[in-house]
Amino acid sequence: MLKLAIQKSGRLKDDSIALLKECGIKIDNRRNQLKVRANNFPLEVLFLRNSDIPGFIENGNVDIGVTGENLLYEKSPDVLEVLKLGFASCRLSIAVPNLMDYASVNDLAGKNIATSYPNSLKKYLSSAGVSAQISEISGSVEIAPGMGLADAVCDLVSSGNTLFTNGLKEVELILKSQAVLISSTELNPDNKEILEQLTFRINSVLNAKNKNYILLNCPNEKIEEISNLLPGMRSPSVLPLQQTGWSSLHSVIEETQFWESINQLRNAGAEGILIIPIKKMIL
Ligand code: AMP
């Protein structure tokens, strides 16, 4: 039985549960328990505080977990990063009040910077050769300059909205982060095998993200031109239509690639274009 830690409440929780569901793993947590066994997979799910997860895995209390890359950078736990999960994208940045004249990181010298990520900030400042004061606070960091508690902040940013509403501008990017699956360095052989099955499922889900199945009709003499616009996984499937001289082309296309090629496809003679989301993709 593999023990998986996910966030009890917060930004990573819903996406972690949704990912398990997309992997066909059923967990019934209607009673909000802190520990739940999956019905159809050898997995026990523990709901923990995000900041505790890397430590529990390092100590072997839990086998694997979902956490943010930013936390690994901050805490440097002795764990293995298994897979990037593609959600909870954010960046750790330094921001200063809009009115502050800011030309380079040297302008932070001697300033007081509020953050919940002191180690990450320390590493960044020391690699830039800048000496500043770091005030560690555990939340609502962005209001510190407005309250006169700090000159600048170092915090996680996704849309930038919170910075904007607090009159701050982002000036230095420390790191980009997303949710990752991490594992203990000492899994027993049975649990290693279960983890392999789990990562196979997660990869199939992630490979399919933002990918669509595309079907279109075209005159036979246009098959080659249109196929060149649709590289797909290997090459498009071509099926004859009932109407002589016409075929149906099937392929896989990324969401953005589709919008970029739609005009070329239509100009090349594609008609009756259908786009269908893909749920799983095994490469
Ligand atoms: P929280 O739910 O605030 O404890 O955040 C949990 C994790 O979500 C963080 O460690 C980050 O990896 C990630 N995250 C993604 N976007 C943001 C954001 N805008 N602010 C804070 N954390 C974020």
Short mmCIF file of C-alpha atoms and ligand atoms in Angstrom, two decimals:
data_model
loop_
_atom_site.label_atom_id
_atom_site.label_comp_id
_atom_site.label_asym_id
_atom_site.label_seq_id
_atom_site.Cartn_x
_atom_site.Cartn_y
_atom_site.Cartn_z
CA MET A 1 0.00 0.00 0.00
CA LEU A 2 1.47 3.34 -1.11
CA LYS A 3 0.84 6.37 1.13
CA LEU A 4 0.20 9.61 -0.77
CA ALA A 5 0.11 13.00 0.95
CA ILE A 6 -1.95 15.78 -0.58
CA GLN A 7 -2.84 19.21 0.69
CA LYS A 8 -5.63 19.29 3.27
CA SER A 9 -6.93 22.67 2.17
CA GLY A 10 -5.57 25.27 -0.20
CA ARG A 11 -4.59 25.76 -3.80
CA LEU A 12 -3.19 22.30 -4.49
CA LYS A 13 -6.03 20.26 -3.01
CA ASP A 14 -8.75 20.29 -5.67
CA ASP A 15 -6.40 19.75 -8.61
CA SER A 16 -4.68 16.87 -6.79
CA ILE A 17 -8.01 15.13 -6.18
CA ALA A 18 -9.14 15.84 -9.75
CA LEU A 19 -5.92 14.29 -11.08
CA LEU A 20 -6.49 11.09 -9.07
CA LYS A 21 -10.01 10.95 -10.45
CA GLU A 22 -8.77 11.38 -14.02
CA CYS A 23 -6.38 8.50 -13.31
CA GLY A 24 -9.42 6.34 -12.48
CA ILE A 25 -8.58 6.24 -8.76
CA LYS A 26 -11.65 6.52 -6.58
CA ILE A 27 -11.42 8.10 -3.15
CA ASP A 28 -14.52 8.81 -1.15
CA ASN A 29 -13.82 11.70 1.21
CA ARG A 30 -17.34 12.95 1.79
CA ARG A 31 -16.78 12.87 5.55
CA ASN A 32 -13.65 15.03 5.29
CA GLN A 33 -11.41 12.42 6.91
CA LEU A 34 -7.66 13.02 7.12
CA LYS A 35 -6.87 9.53 5.84
CA VAL A 36 -8.78 7.71 3.09
CA ARG A 37 -8.12 4.45 1.23
CA ALA A 38 -8.71 4.37 -2.50
CA ASN A 39 -11.44 1.89 -3.46
CA ASN A 40 -9.75 0.49 -6.53
CA PHE A 41 -5.99 1.15 -6.26
CA PRO A 42 -3.43 0.24 -3.54
CA LEU A 43 -3.22 3.83 -2.33
CA GLU A 44 -3.89 5.52 0.99
CA VAL A 45 -4.40 9.28 0.75
CA LEU A 46 -3.40 11.48 3.70
CA PHE A 47 -4.58 15.08 3.85
CA LEU A 48 -1.80 17.22 5.34
CA ARG A 49 -0.55 20.79 5.48
CA ASN A 50 1.35 21.66 2.30
CA SER A 51 4.39 22.88 4.22
CA ASP A 52 4.62 19.59 6.21
CA ILE A 53 4.52 17.30 3.18
CA PRO A 54 8.21 17.42 2.06
CA GLY A 55 9.40 16.76 5.65
CA PHE A 56 7.06 13.80 6.17
CA ILE A 57 8.29 12.25 2.94
CA GLU A 58 11.93 12.89 3.80
CA ASN A 59 11.39 11.12 7.14
CA GLY A 60 9.59 8.18 5.51
CA ASN A 61 6.25 8.79 7.32
CA VAL A 62 4.60 9.09 3.92
CA ASP A 63 5.82 7.54 0.63
CA ILE A 64 4.86 10.13 -1.98
CA GLY A 65 3.18 13.54 -2.08
CA VAL A 66 2.01 16.46 -4.15
CA THR A 67 3.62 19.80 -3.33
CA GLY A 68 4.85 22.98 -5.02
CA GLU A 69 8.35 23.16 -6.53
CA ASN A 70 8.77 26.40 -4.60
CA LEU A 71 8.61 24.46 -1.33
CA LEU A 72 11.36 22.08 -2.48
CA TYR A 73 13.55 25.06 -3.34
CA GLU A 74 12.81 26.62 0.05
CA LYS A 75 13.29 23.56 2.23
CA SER A 76 15.74 21.45 0.14
CA PRO A 77 14.36 18.17 1.55
CA ASP A 78 16.05 14.89 0.66
CA VAL A 79 13.26 13.59 -1.59
CA LEU A 80 12.98 12.61 -5.25
CA GLU A 81 11.06 14.71 -7.74
CA VAL A 82 9.07 12.17 -9.77
CA LEU A 83 6.90 14.22 -12.12
CA LYS A 84 5.83 17.79 -12.84
CA LEU A 85 2.04 17.89 -12.68
CA GLY A 86 1.20 20.96 -14.76
CA PHE A 87 -1.05 22.78 -12.25
CA ALA A 88 -0.58 25.43 -9.52
CA SER A 89 1.76 27.37 -11.78
CA CYS A 90 3.19 30.42 -10.08
CA ARG A 91 6.46 32.26 -9.65
CA LEU A 92 8.40 33.43 -6.63
CA SER A 93 9.17 37.08 -7.22
CA ILE A 94 10.36 40.21 -5.49
CA ALA A 95 7.99 43.19 -5.71
CA VAL A 96 8.41 46.79 -4.62
CA PRO A 97 5.96 49.71 -4.25
CA ASN A 98 4.94 51.23 -7.62
CA LEU A 99 6.41 54.58 -6.61
CA MET A 100 9.86 53.24 -5.80
CA ASP A 101 12.57 54.02 -8.38
CA TYR A 102 13.90 50.61 -9.26
CA ALA A 103 16.66 49.95 -11.78
CA SER A 104 18.29 46.73 -10.62
CA VAL A 105 18.55 44.25 -7.75
CA ASN A 106 21.23 46.51 -6.23
CA ASP A 107 18.40 48.89 -5.28
CA LEU A 108 17.36 46.33 -2.66
CA ALA A 109 20.62 46.78 -0.73
CA GLY A 110 19.90 47.71 2.90
CA LYS A 111 16.14 47.36 2.39
CA ASN A 112 13.78 45.30 4.54
CA ILE A 113 12.06 42.53 2.54
CA ALA A 114 9.06 40.64 3.94
CA THR A 115 8.59 37.02 2.87
CA SER A 116 7.33 33.56 3.82
CA TYR A 117 10.24 32.10 1.83
CA PRO A 118 13.38 33.35 3.64
CA ASN A 119 15.78 30.67 2.38
CA SER A 120 14.85 31.18 -1.27
CA LEU A 121 15.22 34.93 -0.88
CA LYS A 122 18.53 34.54 0.96
CA LYS A 123 19.92 32.36 -1.86
CA TYR A 124 18.79 34.87 -4.50
CA LEU A 125 20.22 37.91 -2.73
CA SER A 126 23.52 36.25 -1.95
CA SER A 127 23.96 35.07 -5.57
CA ALA A 128 23.30 38.69 -6.63
CA GLY A 129 25.77 39.95 -4.00
CA VAL A 130 23.13 42.12 -2.33
CA SER A 131 22.79 42.46 1.42
CA ALA A 132 19.27 43.19 2.72
CA GLN A 133 17.23 42.53 5.82
CA ILE A 134 14.74 39.65 5.61
CA SER A 135 11.57 39.70 7.74
CA GLU A 136 9.83 36.35 7.82
CA ILE A 137 6.04 36.55 8.00
CA SER A 138 3.71 33.62 7.42
CA GLY A 139 0.98 35.18 5.28
CA SER A 140 -0.56 38.32 3.74
CA VAL A 141 2.94 39.38 2.79
CA GLU A 142 1.76 41.84 0.14
CA ILE A 143 0.29 44.26 2.66
CA ALA A 144 3.57 44.61 4.59
CA PRO A 145 4.90 47.65 2.63
CA GLY A 146 1.51 49.44 2.90
CA MET A 147 1.59 48.90 6.69
CA GLY A 148 5.13 50.27 6.92
CA LEU A 149 6.49 46.85 7.93
CA ALA A 150 8.78 46.37 4.93
CA ASP A 151 10.21 48.14 1.86
CA ALA A 152 9.62 45.21 -0.48
CA VAL A 153 8.15 41.71 -0.57
CA CYS A 154 9.17 38.33 -1.91
CA ASP A 155 6.12 36.18 -2.56
CA LEU A 156 4.34 33.76 -4.88
CA VAL A 157 2.59 35.41 -7.80
CA SER A 158 0.27 33.88 -10.36
CA SER A 159 -1.94 36.50 -12.07
CA GLY A 160 -0.24 39.46 -10.39
CA ASN A 161 -3.63 40.73 -9.19
CA THR A 162 -2.76 40.74 -5.49
CA LEU A 163 0.41 42.74 -6.18
CA PHE A 164 -1.56 45.17 -8.32
CA THR A 165 -4.26 45.76 -5.72
CA ASN A 166 -1.59 46.41 -3.10
CA GLY A 167 0.25 48.98 -5.25
CA LEU A 168 3.27 46.76 -5.89
CA LYS A 169 5.27 46.00 -9.04
CA GLU A 170 7.14 42.79 -9.74
CA VAL A 171 10.85 43.49 -10.24
CA GLU A 172 12.81 40.23 -9.83
CA LEU A 173 11.85 36.66 -10.72
CA ILE A 174 13.43 34.14 -8.37
CA LEU A 175 11.91 30.93 -9.68
CA LYS A 176 9.01 29.45 -11.60
CA SER A 177 7.03 26.78 -9.84
CA GLN A 178 4.29 24.22 -10.45
CA ALA A 179 2.89 21.27 -8.54
CA VAL A 180 5.16 18.21 -8.49
CA LEU A 181 4.86 14.61 -7.37
CA ILE A 182 7.68 13.80 -4.96
CA SER A 183 8.73 10.50 -3.46
CA SER A 184 10.73 9.15 -0.56
CA THR A 185 14.23 7.98 -1.54
CA GLU A 186 13.56 4.66 0.18
CA LEU A 187 10.47 3.01 -1.25
CA ASN A 188 10.18 -0.75 -0.86
CA PRO A 189 9.95 -2.79 -4.11
CA ASP A 190 6.14 -3.23 -3.82
CA ASN A 191 5.60 0.50 -3.41
CA LYS A 192 8.02 1.27 -6.25
CA GLU A 193 5.88 -0.91 -8.47
CA ILE A 194 2.68 0.87 -7.36
CA LEU A 195 4.34 4.25 -7.96
CA GLU A 196 5.26 3.14 -11.50
CA GLN A 197 1.62 2.24 -12.17
CA LEU A 198 0.51 5.59 -10.79
CA THR A 199 3.02 7.64 -12.83
CA PHE A 200 2.02 5.71 -15.97
CA ARG A 201 -1.59 6.79 -15.38
CA ILE A 202 -0.65 10.38 -14.56
CA ASN A 203 1.51 10.62 -17.71
CA SER A 204 -1.39 9.36 -19.83
CA VAL A 205 -3.61 12.09 -18.37
CA LEU A 206 -0.97 14.83 -18.71
CA ASN A 207 -0.06 13.85 -22.29
CA ALA A 208 -3.69 14.33 -23.28
CA LYS A 209 -3.99 17.79 -21.69
CA ASN A 210 -4.59 20.54 -24.26
CA LYS A 211 -4.59 17.93 -27.03
CA ASN A 212 -7.57 17.43 -29.33
CA TYR A 213 -8.61 14.84 -31.82
CA ILE A 214 -9.26 16.54 -35.15
CA LEU A 215 -11.42 15.15 -37.96
CA LEU A 216 -11.91 16.91 -41.27
CA ASN A 217 -13.00 16.18 -44.82
CA CYS A 218 -11.02 17.19 -47.90
CA PRO A 219 -10.75 16.44 -51.62
CA ASN A 220 -8.25 13.62 -52.26
CA GLU A 221 -5.83 15.87 -54.13
CA LYS A 222 -5.46 18.00 -50.98
CA ILE A 223 -4.59 15.10 -48.62
CA GLU A 224 -0.83 15.67 -48.77
CA GLU A 225 -0.99 19.42 -48.29
CA ILE A 226 -3.36 19.10 -45.33
CA SER A 227 -1.42 16.18 -43.82
CA ASN A 228 1.64 18.41 -43.71
CA LEU A 229 -0.33 20.84 -41.53
CA LEU A 230 -1.35 18.01 -39.16
CA PRO A 231 1.76 16.07 -38.10
CA GLY A 232 -0.16 14.36 -35.23
CA MET A 233 1.40 11.47 -33.29
CA ARG A 234 2.89 9.76 -36.36
CA SER A 235 0.85 10.81 -39.39
CA PRO A 236 -2.87 11.38 -39.95
CA SER A 237 -5.26 8.48 -40.65
CA VAL A 238 -6.93 8.81 -44.03
CA LEU A 239 -10.32 7.18 -44.56
CA PRO A 240 -12.28 7.27 -47.82
CA LEU A 241 -15.67 8.99 -47.75
CA GLN A 242 -18.74 7.50 -49.45
CA GLN A 243 -18.55 10.42 -51.91
CA THR A 244 -15.95 9.64 -54.60
CA GLY A 245 -12.84 11.82 -54.60
CA TRP A 246 -13.15 12.82 -50.91
CA SER A 247 -11.47 11.58 -47.73
CA SER A 248 -11.66 12.10 -43.99
CA LEU A 249 -8.38 12.93 -42.17
CA HIS A 250 -7.98 12.16 -38.44
CA SER A 251 -5.13 13.42 -36.30
CA VAL A 252 -4.10 14.92 -32.95
CA ILE A 253 -3.56 18.63 -32.56
CA GLU A 254 -2.69 20.95 -29.68
CA GLU A 255 -5.25 23.60 -28.79
CA THR A 256 -2.93 26.51 -29.67
CA GLN A 257 -1.64 24.81 -32.82
CA PHE A 258 -5.24 24.38 -33.98
CA TRP A 259 -6.02 28.10 -33.76
CA GLU A 260 -2.73 28.90 -35.51
CA SER A 261 -3.44 26.52 -38.42
CA ILE A 262 -7.22 26.91 -38.85
CA ASN A 263 -6.96 29.43 -41.71
CA GLN A 264 -4.31 27.39 -43.52
CA LEU A 265 -6.49 24.26 -43.14
CA ARG A 266 -9.53 26.00 -44.59
CA ASN A 267 -7.54 27.63 -47.40
CA ALA A 268 -6.14 24.20 -48.25
CA GLY A 269 -9.70 22.90 -48.71
CA ALA A 270 -10.54 21.32 -45.34
CA GLU A 271 -14.28 21.17 -44.56
CA GLY A 272 -16.47 19.84 -41.77
CA ILE A 273 -13.71 20.23 -39.19
CA LEU A 274 -14.49 18.56 -35.83
CA ILE A 275 -12.37 19.02 -32.70
CA ILE A 276 -12.86 16.53 -29.86
CA PRO A 277 -11.00 16.62 -26.50
CA ILE A 278 -8.77 13.64 -25.70
CA LYS A 279 -9.04 12.18 -22.18
CA LYS A 280 -5.97 9.91 -22.09
CA MET A 281 -2.96 9.52 -24.37
CA ILE A 282 -0.46 6.65 -24.21
CA LEU A 283 2.64 7.47 -26.23
P1 AMP B 1 -1.50 27.63 -0.40
O1 AMP B 1 -2.75 26.94 -0.81
O2 AMP B 1 -1.60 29.12 -0.42
O3 AMP B 1 -0.89 27.01 0.84
O4 AMP B 1 -0.43 27.35 -1.58
C1 AMP B 1 -0.02 26.06 -1.87
C2 AMP B 1 0.89 26.04 -3.06
O5 AMP B 1 0.18 26.48 -4.21
C3 AMP B 1 2.10 26.95 -2.99
O6 AMP B 1 3.16 26.38 -2.29
C4 AMP B 1 2.44 27.13 -4.45
O7 AMP B 1 3.20 26.03 -4.90
C5 AMP B 1 1.09 27.03 -5.14
N1 AMP B 1 0.59 28.34 -5.67
C6 AMP B 1 0.15 28.53 -6.93
N2 AMP B 1 -0.24 29.80 -7.14
C7 AMP B 1 -0.04 30.48 -6.04
C8 AMP B 1 -0.24 31.84 -5.66
N3 AMP B 1 -0.71 32.74 -6.48
N4 AMP B 1 0.04 32.17 -4.41
C9 AMP B 1 0.51 31.24 -3.58
N5 AMP B 1 0.74 29.95 -3.89
C10 AMP B 1 0.48 29.55 -5.10
#
